[in-house]
Amino acid sequence: MKRLAALVLLTAAPAQAGVCITQGETLSCTDAGETVILKGGEGVAYSRLAGRPMTVARDSQGNMIGLIGEQKLIIQKLDGLSVARFGNRKMICAEAGPGITVCK
């Protein structure tokens, strides 16, 4: 039920969809607006705000952390939901396919 709520929140947001193509270990995204797109448990995240991908790693508490430009990205699991903080923004995350997480 909580995953469904996250999906509803993601789809209820104004549509400015990002297009992502995975080629091997490379994730290419375009036109993602303020969406942060994460590939795999540890790997690559992308935000159009910074205009480039970044490397994401897991810290000692199990949170995903990284930097996009000068903004810190933190993704935490709380009560079965994934939530993200990107700079001063708060986002909800949902799985968008095998190994792809979208935070909006």
Short mmCIF file of C-alpha atoms in Angstrom, two decimals:
data_model
loop_
_atom_site.label_atom_id
_atom_site.label_comp_id
_atom_site.label_asym_id
_atom_site.label_seq_id
_atom_site.Cartn_x
_atom_site.Cartn_y
_atom_site.Cartn_z
CA MET A 1 0.00 0.00 0.00
CA LYS A 2 2.83 2.40 0.84
CA ARG A 3 4.49 1.74 -2.54
CA LEU A 4 1.19 2.50 -4.24
CA ALA A 5 0.98 5.78 -2.32
CA ALA A 6 4.49 6.69 -3.49
CA LEU A 7 3.57 5.92 -7.08
CA VAL A 8 0.40 8.00 -6.81
CA LEU A 9 2.42 10.91 -5.42
CA LEU A 10 4.91 10.60 -8.25
CA THR A 11 2.24 10.45 -10.94
CA ALA A 12 0.22 13.27 -9.37
CA ALA A 13 3.15 15.68 -9.67
CA PRO A 14 3.18 17.98 -12.71
CA ALA A 15 4.41 15.97 -15.66
CA GLN A 16 7.89 16.84 -16.74
CA ALA A 17 9.03 13.32 -17.42
CA GLY A 18 12.64 12.35 -17.78
CA VAL A 19 13.70 9.95 -20.48
CA CYS A 20 16.40 7.50 -19.40
CA ILE A 21 18.28 4.92 -21.44
CA THR A 22 20.41 2.27 -19.76
CA GLN A 23 23.32 0.93 -21.78
CA GLY A 24 25.34 -1.54 -19.73
CA GLU A 25 26.42 0.35 -16.62
CA THR A 26 25.74 3.77 -18.18
CA LEU A 27 22.51 5.64 -17.45
CA SER A 28 21.71 8.55 -19.78
CA CYS A 29 18.81 10.84 -18.86
CA THR A 30 17.36 13.90 -20.57
CA ASP A 31 14.70 16.46 -19.69
CA ALA A 32 14.21 15.26 -16.12
CA GLY A 33 13.31 18.59 -14.50
CA GLU A 34 13.74 18.30 -10.72
CA THR A 35 13.49 14.53 -10.83
CA VAL A 36 16.44 12.56 -9.48
CA ILE A 37 16.85 9.19 -11.16
CA LEU A 38 18.88 6.48 -9.43
CA LYS A 39 20.10 3.34 -11.18
CA GLY A 40 20.76 0.30 -9.05
CA GLY A 41 21.39 0.09 -5.32
CA GLU A 42 24.75 1.77 -5.66
CA GLY A 43 25.64 3.45 -8.88
CA VAL A 44 24.60 6.47 -10.85
CA ALA A 45 22.05 9.20 -10.13
CA TYR A 46 21.11 12.02 -12.50
CA SER A 47 19.50 15.41 -12.07
CA ARG A 48 18.91 17.90 -14.87
CA LEU A 49 19.46 20.70 -12.35
CA ALA A 50 23.17 19.87 -12.25
CA GLY A 51 23.23 18.64 -15.85
CA ARG A 52 25.39 15.63 -15.15
CA PRO A 53 25.37 12.21 -13.50
CA MET A 54 26.94 11.44 -10.15
CA THR A 55 28.18 8.45 -8.19
CA VAL A 56 26.03 7.32 -5.27
CA ALA A 57 27.31 5.17 -2.39
CA ARG A 58 25.81 3.63 0.74
CA ASP A 59 26.91 5.05 4.11
CA SER A 60 27.36 3.08 7.35
CA GLN A 61 23.65 3.57 8.22
CA GLY A 62 22.41 2.20 4.89
CA ASN A 63 21.49 5.59 3.40
CA MET A 64 22.40 6.40 -0.19
CA ILE A 65 24.52 9.54 -0.41
CA GLY A 66 26.26 11.54 -3.10
CA LEU A 67 26.69 14.99 -4.59
CA ILE A 68 25.18 16.42 -7.75
CA GLY A 69 27.04 19.64 -8.41
CA GLU A 70 27.23 21.28 -4.98
CA GLN A 71 23.95 19.76 -3.74
CA LYS A 72 23.96 16.72 -1.48
CA LEU A 73 21.61 13.83 -2.27
CA ILE A 74 20.51 11.57 0.61
CA ILE A 75 18.05 8.71 0.06
CA GLN A 76 16.67 7.02 3.19
CA LYS A 77 14.20 4.18 3.73
CA LEU A 78 11.57 5.06 6.32
CA ASP A 79 8.75 2.63 7.14
CA GLY A 80 9.09 0.90 3.77
CA LEU A 81 9.08 4.13 1.75
CA SER A 82 12.14 5.71 0.20
CA VAL A 83 12.45 9.44 0.72
CA ALA A 84 15.15 11.73 -0.61
CA ARG A 85 16.64 15.06 0.30
CA PHE A 86 18.34 16.89 -2.54
CA GLY A 87 19.74 20.21 -1.39
CA ASN A 88 16.77 21.85 0.35
CA ARG A 89 14.15 19.77 -1.52
CA LYS A 90 12.35 16.73 -0.11
CA MET A 91 11.19 14.02 -2.50
CA ILE A 92 9.41 10.67 -2.48
CA CYS A 93 11.02 7.80 -4.37
CA ALA A 94 9.49 4.82 -6.16
CA GLU A 95 10.79 1.98 -8.27
CA ALA A 96 10.23 2.69 -11.95
CA GLY A 97 11.57 -0.58 -13.29
CA PRO A 98 14.27 -3.15 -12.64
CA GLY A 99 17.09 -1.31 -10.89
CA ILE A 100 15.66 2.18 -11.58
CA THR A 101 14.42 4.44 -8.76
CA VAL A 102 12.78 7.79 -9.51
CA CYS A 103 12.56 10.52 -6.84
CA LYS A 104 10.30 13.53 -7.39
#
